[in-house]
PDB file of C-alpha atoms in Angstrom:
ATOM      1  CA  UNK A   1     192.455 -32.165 -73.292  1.00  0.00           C
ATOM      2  CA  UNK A   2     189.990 -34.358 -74.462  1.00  0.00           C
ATOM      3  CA  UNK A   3     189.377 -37.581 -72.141  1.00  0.00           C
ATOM      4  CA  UNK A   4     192.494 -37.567 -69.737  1.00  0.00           C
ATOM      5  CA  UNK A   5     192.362 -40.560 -67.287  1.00  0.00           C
ATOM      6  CA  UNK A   6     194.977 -40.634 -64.366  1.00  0.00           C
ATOM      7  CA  UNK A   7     196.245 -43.085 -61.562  1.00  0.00           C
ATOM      8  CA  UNK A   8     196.232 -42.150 -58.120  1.00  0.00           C
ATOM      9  CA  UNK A   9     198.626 -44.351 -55.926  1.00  0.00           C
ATOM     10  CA  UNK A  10     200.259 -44.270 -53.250  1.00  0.00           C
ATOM     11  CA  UNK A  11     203.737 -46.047 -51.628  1.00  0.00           C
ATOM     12  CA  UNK A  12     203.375 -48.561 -48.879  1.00  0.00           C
ATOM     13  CA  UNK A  13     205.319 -46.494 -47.005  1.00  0.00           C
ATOM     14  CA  UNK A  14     202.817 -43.479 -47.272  1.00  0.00           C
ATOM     15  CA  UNK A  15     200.645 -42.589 -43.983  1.00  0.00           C
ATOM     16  CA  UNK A  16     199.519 -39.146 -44.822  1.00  0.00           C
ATOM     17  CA  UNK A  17     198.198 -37.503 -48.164  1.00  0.00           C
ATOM     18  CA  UNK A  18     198.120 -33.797 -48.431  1.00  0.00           C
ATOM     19  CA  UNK A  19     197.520 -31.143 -51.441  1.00  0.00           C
ATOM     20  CA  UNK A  20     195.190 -29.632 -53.476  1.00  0.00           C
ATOM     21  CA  UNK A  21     193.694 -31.566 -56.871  1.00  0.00           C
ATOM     22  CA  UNK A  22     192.457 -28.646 -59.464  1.00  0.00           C
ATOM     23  CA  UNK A  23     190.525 -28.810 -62.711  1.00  0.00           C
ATOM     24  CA  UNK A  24     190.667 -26.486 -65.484  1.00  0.00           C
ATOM     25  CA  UNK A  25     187.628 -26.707 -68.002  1.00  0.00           C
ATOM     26  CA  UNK A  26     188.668 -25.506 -71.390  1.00  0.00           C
ATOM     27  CA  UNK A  27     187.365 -23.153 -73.669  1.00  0.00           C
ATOM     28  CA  UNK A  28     185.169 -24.532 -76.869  1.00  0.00           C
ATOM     29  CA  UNK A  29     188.017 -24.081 -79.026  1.00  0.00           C
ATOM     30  CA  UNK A  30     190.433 -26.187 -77.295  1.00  0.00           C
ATOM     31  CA  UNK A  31     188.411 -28.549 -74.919  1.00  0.00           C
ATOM     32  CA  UNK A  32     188.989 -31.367 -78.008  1.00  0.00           C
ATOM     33  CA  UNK A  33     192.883 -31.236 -78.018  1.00  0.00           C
ATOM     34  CA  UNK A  34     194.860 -33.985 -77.585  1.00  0.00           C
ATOM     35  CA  UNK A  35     195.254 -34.833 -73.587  1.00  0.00           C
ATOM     36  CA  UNK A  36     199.095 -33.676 -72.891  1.00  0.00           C
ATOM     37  CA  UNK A  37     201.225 -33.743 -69.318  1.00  0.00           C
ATOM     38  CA  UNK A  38     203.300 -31.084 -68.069  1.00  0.00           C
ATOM     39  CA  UNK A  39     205.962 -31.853 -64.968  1.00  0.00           C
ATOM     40  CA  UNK A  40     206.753 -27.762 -63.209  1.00  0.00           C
ATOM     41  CA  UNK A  41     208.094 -27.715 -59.887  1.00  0.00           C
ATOM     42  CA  UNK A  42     208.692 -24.085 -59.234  1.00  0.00           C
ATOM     43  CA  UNK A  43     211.553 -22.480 -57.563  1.00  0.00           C
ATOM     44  CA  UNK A  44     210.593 -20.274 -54.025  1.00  0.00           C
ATOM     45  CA  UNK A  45     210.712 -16.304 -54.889  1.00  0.00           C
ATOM     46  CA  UNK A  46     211.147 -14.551 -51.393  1.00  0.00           C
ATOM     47  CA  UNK A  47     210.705 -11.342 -50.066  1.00  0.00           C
ATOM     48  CA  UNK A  48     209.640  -9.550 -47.097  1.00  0.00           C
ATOM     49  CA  UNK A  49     207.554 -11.612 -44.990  1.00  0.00           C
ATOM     50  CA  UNK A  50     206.255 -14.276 -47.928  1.00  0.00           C
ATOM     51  CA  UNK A  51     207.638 -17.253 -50.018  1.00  0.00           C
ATOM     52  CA  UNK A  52     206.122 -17.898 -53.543  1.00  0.00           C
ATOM     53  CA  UNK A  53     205.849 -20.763 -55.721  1.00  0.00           C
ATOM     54  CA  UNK A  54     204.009 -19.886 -58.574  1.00  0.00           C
ATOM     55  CA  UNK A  55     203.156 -22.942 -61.174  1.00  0.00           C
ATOM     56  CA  UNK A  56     200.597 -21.154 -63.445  1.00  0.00           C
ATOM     57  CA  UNK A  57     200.887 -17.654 -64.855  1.00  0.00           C
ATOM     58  CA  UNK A  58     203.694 -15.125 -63.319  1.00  0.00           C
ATOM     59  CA  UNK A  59     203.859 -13.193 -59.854  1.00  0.00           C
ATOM     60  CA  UNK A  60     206.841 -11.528 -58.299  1.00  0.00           C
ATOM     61  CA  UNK A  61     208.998 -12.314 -61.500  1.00  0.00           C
ATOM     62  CA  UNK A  62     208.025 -15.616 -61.557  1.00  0.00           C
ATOM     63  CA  UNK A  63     206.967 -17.319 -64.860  1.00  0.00           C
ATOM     64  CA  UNK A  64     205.554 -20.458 -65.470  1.00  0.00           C
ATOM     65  CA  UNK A  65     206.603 -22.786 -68.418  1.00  0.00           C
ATOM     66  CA  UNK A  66     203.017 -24.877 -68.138  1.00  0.00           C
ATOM     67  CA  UNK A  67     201.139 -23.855 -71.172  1.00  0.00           C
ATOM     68  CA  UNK A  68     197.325 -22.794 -70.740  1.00  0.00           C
ATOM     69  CA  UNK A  69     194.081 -21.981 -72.937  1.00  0.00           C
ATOM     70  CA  UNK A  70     193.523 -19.302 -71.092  1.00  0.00           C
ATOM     71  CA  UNK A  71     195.272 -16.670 -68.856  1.00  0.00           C
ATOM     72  CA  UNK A  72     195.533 -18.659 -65.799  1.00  0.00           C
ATOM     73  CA  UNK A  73     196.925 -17.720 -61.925  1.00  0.00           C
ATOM     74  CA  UNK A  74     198.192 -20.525 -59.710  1.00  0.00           C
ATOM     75  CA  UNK A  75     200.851 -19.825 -57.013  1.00  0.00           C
ATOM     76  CA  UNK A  76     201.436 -21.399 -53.422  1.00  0.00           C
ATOM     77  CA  UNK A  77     201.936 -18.197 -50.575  1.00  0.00           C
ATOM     78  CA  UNK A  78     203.765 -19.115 -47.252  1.00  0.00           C
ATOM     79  CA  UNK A  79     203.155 -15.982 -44.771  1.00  0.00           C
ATOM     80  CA  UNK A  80     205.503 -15.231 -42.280  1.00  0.00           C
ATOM     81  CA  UNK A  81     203.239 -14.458 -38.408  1.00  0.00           C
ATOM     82  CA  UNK A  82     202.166 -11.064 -38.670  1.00  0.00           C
ATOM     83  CA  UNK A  83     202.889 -10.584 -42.706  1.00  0.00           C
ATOM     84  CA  UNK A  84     201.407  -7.756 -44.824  1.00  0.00           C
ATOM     85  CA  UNK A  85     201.150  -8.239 -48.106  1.00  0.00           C
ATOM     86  CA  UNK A  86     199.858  -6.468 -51.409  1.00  0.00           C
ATOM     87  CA  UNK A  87     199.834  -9.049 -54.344  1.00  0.00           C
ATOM     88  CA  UNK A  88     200.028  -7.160 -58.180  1.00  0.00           C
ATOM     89  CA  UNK A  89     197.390  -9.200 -59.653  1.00  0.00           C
ATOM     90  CA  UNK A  90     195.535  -8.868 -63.502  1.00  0.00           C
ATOM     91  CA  UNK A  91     192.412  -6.158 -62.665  1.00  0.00           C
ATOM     92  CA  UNK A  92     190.472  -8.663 -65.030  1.00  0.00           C
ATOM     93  CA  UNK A  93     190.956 -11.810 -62.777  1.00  0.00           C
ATOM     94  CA  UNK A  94     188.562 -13.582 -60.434  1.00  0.00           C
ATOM     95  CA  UNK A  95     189.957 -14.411 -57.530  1.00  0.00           C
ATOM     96  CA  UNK A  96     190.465 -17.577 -55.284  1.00  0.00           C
ATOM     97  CA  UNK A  97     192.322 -17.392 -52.226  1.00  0.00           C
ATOM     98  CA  UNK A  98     192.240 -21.358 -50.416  1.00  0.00           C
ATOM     99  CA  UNK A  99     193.637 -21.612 -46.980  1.00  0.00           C
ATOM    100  CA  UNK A 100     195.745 -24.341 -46.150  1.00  0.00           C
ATOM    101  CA  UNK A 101     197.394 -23.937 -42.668  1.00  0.00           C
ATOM    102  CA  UNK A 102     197.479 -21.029 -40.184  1.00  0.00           C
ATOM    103  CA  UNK A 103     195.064 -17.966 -40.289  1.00  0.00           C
ATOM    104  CA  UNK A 104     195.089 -14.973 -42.735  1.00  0.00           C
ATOM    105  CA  UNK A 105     192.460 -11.957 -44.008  1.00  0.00           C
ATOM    106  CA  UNK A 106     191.734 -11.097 -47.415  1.00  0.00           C
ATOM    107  CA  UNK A 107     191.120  -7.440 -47.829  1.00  0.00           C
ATOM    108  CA  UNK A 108     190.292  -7.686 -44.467  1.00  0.00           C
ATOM    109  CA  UNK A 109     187.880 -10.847 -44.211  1.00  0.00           C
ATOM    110  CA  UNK A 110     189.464 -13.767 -42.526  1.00  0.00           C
ATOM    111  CA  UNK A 111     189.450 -17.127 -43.985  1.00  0.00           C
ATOM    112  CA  UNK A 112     189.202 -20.681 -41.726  1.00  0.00           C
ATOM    113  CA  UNK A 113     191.526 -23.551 -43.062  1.00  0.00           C
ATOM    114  CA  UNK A 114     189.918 -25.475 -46.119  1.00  0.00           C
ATOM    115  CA  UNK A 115     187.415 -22.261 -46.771  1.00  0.00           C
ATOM    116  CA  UNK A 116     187.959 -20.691 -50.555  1.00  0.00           C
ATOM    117  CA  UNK A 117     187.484 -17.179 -50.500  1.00  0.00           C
ATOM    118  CA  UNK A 118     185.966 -15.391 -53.595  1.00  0.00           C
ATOM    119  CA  UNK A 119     187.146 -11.996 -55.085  1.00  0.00           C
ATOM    120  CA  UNK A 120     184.981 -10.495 -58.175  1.00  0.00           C
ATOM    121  CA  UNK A 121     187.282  -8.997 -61.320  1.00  0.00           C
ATOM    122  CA  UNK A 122     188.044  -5.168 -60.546  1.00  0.00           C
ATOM    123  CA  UNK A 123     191.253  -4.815 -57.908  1.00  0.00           C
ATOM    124  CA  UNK A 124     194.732  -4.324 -59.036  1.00  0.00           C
ATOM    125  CA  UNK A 125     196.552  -5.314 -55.867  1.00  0.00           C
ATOM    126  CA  UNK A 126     195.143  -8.252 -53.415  1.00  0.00           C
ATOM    127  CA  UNK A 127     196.104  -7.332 -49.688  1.00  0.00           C
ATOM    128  CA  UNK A 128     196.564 -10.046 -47.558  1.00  0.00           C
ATOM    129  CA  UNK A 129     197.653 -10.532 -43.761  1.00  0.00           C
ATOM    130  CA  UNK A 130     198.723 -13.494 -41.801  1.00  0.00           C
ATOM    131  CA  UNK A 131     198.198 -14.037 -37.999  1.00  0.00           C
ATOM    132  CA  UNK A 132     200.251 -14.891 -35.794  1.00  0.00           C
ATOM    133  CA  UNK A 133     200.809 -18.482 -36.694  1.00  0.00           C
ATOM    134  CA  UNK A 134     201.871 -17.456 -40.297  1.00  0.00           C
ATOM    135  CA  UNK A 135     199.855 -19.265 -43.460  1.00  0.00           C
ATOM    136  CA  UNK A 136     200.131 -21.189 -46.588  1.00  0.00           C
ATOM    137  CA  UNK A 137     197.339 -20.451 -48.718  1.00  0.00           C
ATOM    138  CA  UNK A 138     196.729 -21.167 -52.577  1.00  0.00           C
ATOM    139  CA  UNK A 139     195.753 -17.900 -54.638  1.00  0.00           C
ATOM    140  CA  UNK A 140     193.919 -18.855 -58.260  1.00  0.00           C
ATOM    141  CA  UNK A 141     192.867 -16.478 -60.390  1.00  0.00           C
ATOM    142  CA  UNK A 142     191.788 -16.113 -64.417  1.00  0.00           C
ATOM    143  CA  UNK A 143     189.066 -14.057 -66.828  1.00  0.00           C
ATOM    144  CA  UNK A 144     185.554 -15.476 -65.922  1.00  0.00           C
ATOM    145  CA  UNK A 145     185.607 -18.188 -68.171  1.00  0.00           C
ATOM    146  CA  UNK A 146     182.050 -16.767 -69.904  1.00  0.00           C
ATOM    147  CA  UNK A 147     181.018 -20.055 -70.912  1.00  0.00           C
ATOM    148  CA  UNK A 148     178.257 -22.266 -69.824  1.00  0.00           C
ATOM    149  CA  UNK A 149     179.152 -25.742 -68.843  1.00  0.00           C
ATOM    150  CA  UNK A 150     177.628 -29.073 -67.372  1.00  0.00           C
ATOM    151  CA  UNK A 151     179.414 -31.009 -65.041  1.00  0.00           C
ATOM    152  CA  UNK A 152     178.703 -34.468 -63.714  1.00  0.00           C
ATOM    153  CA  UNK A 153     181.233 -36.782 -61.941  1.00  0.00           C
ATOM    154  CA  UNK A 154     184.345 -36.090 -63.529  1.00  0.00           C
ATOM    155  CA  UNK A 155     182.505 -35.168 -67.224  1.00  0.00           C
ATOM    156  CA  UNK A 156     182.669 -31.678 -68.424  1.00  0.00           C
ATOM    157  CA  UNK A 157     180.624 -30.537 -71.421  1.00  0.00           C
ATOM    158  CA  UNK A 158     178.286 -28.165 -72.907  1.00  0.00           C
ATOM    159  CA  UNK A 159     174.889 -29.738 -72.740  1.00  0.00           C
ATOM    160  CA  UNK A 160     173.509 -33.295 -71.046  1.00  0.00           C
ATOM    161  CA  UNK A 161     173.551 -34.917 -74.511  1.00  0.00           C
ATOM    162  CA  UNK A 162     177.696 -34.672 -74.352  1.00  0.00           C
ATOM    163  CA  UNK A 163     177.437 -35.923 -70.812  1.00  0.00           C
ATOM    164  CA  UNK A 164     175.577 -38.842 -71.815  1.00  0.00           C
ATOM    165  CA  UNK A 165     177.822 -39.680 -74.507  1.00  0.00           C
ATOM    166  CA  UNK A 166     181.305 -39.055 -72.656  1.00  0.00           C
ATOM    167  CA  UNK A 167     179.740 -41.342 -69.513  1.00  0.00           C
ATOM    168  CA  UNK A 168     178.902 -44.277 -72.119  1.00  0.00           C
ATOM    169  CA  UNK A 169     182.443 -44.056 -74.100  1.00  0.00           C
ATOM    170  CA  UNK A 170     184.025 -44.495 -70.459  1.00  0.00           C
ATOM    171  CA  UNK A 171     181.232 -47.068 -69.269  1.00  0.00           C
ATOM    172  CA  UNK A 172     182.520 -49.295 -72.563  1.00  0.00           C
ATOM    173  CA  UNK A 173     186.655 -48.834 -71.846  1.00  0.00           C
ATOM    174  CA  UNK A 174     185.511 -50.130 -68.300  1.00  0.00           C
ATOM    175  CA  UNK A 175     183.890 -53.193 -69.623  1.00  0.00           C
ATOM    176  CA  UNK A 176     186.852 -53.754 -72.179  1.00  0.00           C
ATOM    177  CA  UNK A 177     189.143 -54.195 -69.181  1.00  0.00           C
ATOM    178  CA  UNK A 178     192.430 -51.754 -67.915  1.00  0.00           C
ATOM    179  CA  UNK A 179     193.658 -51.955 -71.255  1.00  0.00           C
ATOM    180  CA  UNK A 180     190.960 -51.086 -73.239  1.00  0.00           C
ATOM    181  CA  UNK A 181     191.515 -48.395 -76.214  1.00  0.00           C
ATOM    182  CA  UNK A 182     188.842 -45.568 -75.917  1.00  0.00           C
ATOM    183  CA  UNK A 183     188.416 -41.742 -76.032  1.00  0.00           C
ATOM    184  CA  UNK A 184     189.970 -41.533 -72.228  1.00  0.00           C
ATOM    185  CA  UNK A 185     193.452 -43.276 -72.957  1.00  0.00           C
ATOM    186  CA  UNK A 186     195.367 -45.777 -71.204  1.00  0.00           C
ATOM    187  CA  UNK A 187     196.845 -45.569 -68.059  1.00  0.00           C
ATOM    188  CA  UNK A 188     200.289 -48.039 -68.036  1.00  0.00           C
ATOM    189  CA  UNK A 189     200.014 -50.226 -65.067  1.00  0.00           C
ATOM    190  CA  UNK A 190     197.343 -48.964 -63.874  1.00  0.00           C
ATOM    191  CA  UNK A 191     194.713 -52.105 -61.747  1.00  0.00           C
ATOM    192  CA  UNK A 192     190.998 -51.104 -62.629  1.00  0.00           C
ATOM    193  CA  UNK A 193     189.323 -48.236 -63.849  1.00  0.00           C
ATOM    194  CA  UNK A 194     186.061 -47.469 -61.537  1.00  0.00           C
ATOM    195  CA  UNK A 195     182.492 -47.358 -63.341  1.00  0.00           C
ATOM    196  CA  UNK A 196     180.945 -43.898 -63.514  1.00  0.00           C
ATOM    197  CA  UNK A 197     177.783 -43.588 -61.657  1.00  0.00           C
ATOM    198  CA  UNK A 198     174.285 -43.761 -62.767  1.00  0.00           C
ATOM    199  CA  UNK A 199     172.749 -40.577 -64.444  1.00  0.00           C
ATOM    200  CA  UNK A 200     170.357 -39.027 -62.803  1.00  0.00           C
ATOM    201  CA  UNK A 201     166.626 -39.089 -64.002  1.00  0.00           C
ATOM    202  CA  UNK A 202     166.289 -35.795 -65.204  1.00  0.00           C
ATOM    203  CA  UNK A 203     168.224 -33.491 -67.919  1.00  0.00           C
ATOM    204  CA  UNK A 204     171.398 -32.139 -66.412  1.00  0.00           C
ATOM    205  CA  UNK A 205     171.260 -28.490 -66.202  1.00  0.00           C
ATOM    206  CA  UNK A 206     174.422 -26.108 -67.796  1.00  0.00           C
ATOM    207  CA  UNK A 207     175.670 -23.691 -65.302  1.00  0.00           C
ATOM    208  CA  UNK A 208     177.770 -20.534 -65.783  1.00  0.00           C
TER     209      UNK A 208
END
């Protein structure tokens, strides 16, 4: 939604940090909605060879509850050592396969931990294959969003003007203190918020 602020923390307790932070921009008719939070922790769906988590969209029977703006893919794969597997996905989907742990080939292409692979729109199935240390990958997927953007720091908007704009509304919540009223909300408990960087000297650029 429009101007969602978060906490990151972290228990004293807590010596290791692990997962995957993704951003979703939104289309022009919905990128101004109110900012909203959705919980989902999905059930595993098993089968030969693979466990399935899916949190956005449906696979194997799955369903997400998490509403989206638009169709949207998001599941978590665990590969048994030596799996073959053929994943139904939407023909009109980009695809992003991100390798967590383990090896595994993508239509026969094999991906190093922390690489994202890249699959154009076009394929109806997605054929995968763990070695033989198993995997856990993310697959993402969606329409190409068919919109031009421009992204600096965590800002996304349409043209350098909005970018400008967005940067000063946070730039004044961060001089009004943590609980400051402001486009970007208000975080409850939350210890600082951290100043935006400078802009750069020249007109940001919008990318497809």
């Amino acid at each position: 939604g429009r101007g969602i602020s978060h906490s990151e923390n972290s228990t004293p307790a807590t010596t290791v940090l692990h997962g995957a932070q993704l951003w979703v921009a939104l289309p022009d008719a919905a990128r101004d909605t109110d900012p909203g939070f959705e919980h989902y922790a999905p059930d595993a769906v098993r089968g030969p060879g693979y466990e399935a988590r899916v949190f956005l969209g449906s696979l194997f029977g799955s369903a997400s509850p998490v509403r989206t703006h638009t169709p949207l893919l998001g599941a978590e794969l665990v590969l048994a050592p030596g799996a073959d597997l053929e994943v139904p996905v939407p023909a009109d989907h980009e695809l992003g396969v991100l390798l967590d742990t383990g090896s595994v080939s993508v239509e026969g292409t094999p991906l190093q931990p922390a690489e994202l692979g890249y699959l154009a729109p076009g394929r109806s199935v997605l054929r995968l294959r763990s070695g033989s240390d198993g995997a856990r990958l993310l697959l993402l997927g969606g329409p190409p969003f068919g919109e031009e953007i421009v992204m600096f720091w965590n800002f996304i908007g349409r043209d350098h003007d909005e970018i400008v704009g967005y940067r000063d509304a946070w730039q004044e919540q961060v001089a009004g203190g943590r609980d400051a009223p402001g486009r970007f909300g208000v975080v409850a408990g939350d210890q600082e918020r951290i100043p935006a960087p400078e802009l750069p000297n020249v007109r940001l650029r919008r990318r497809s």
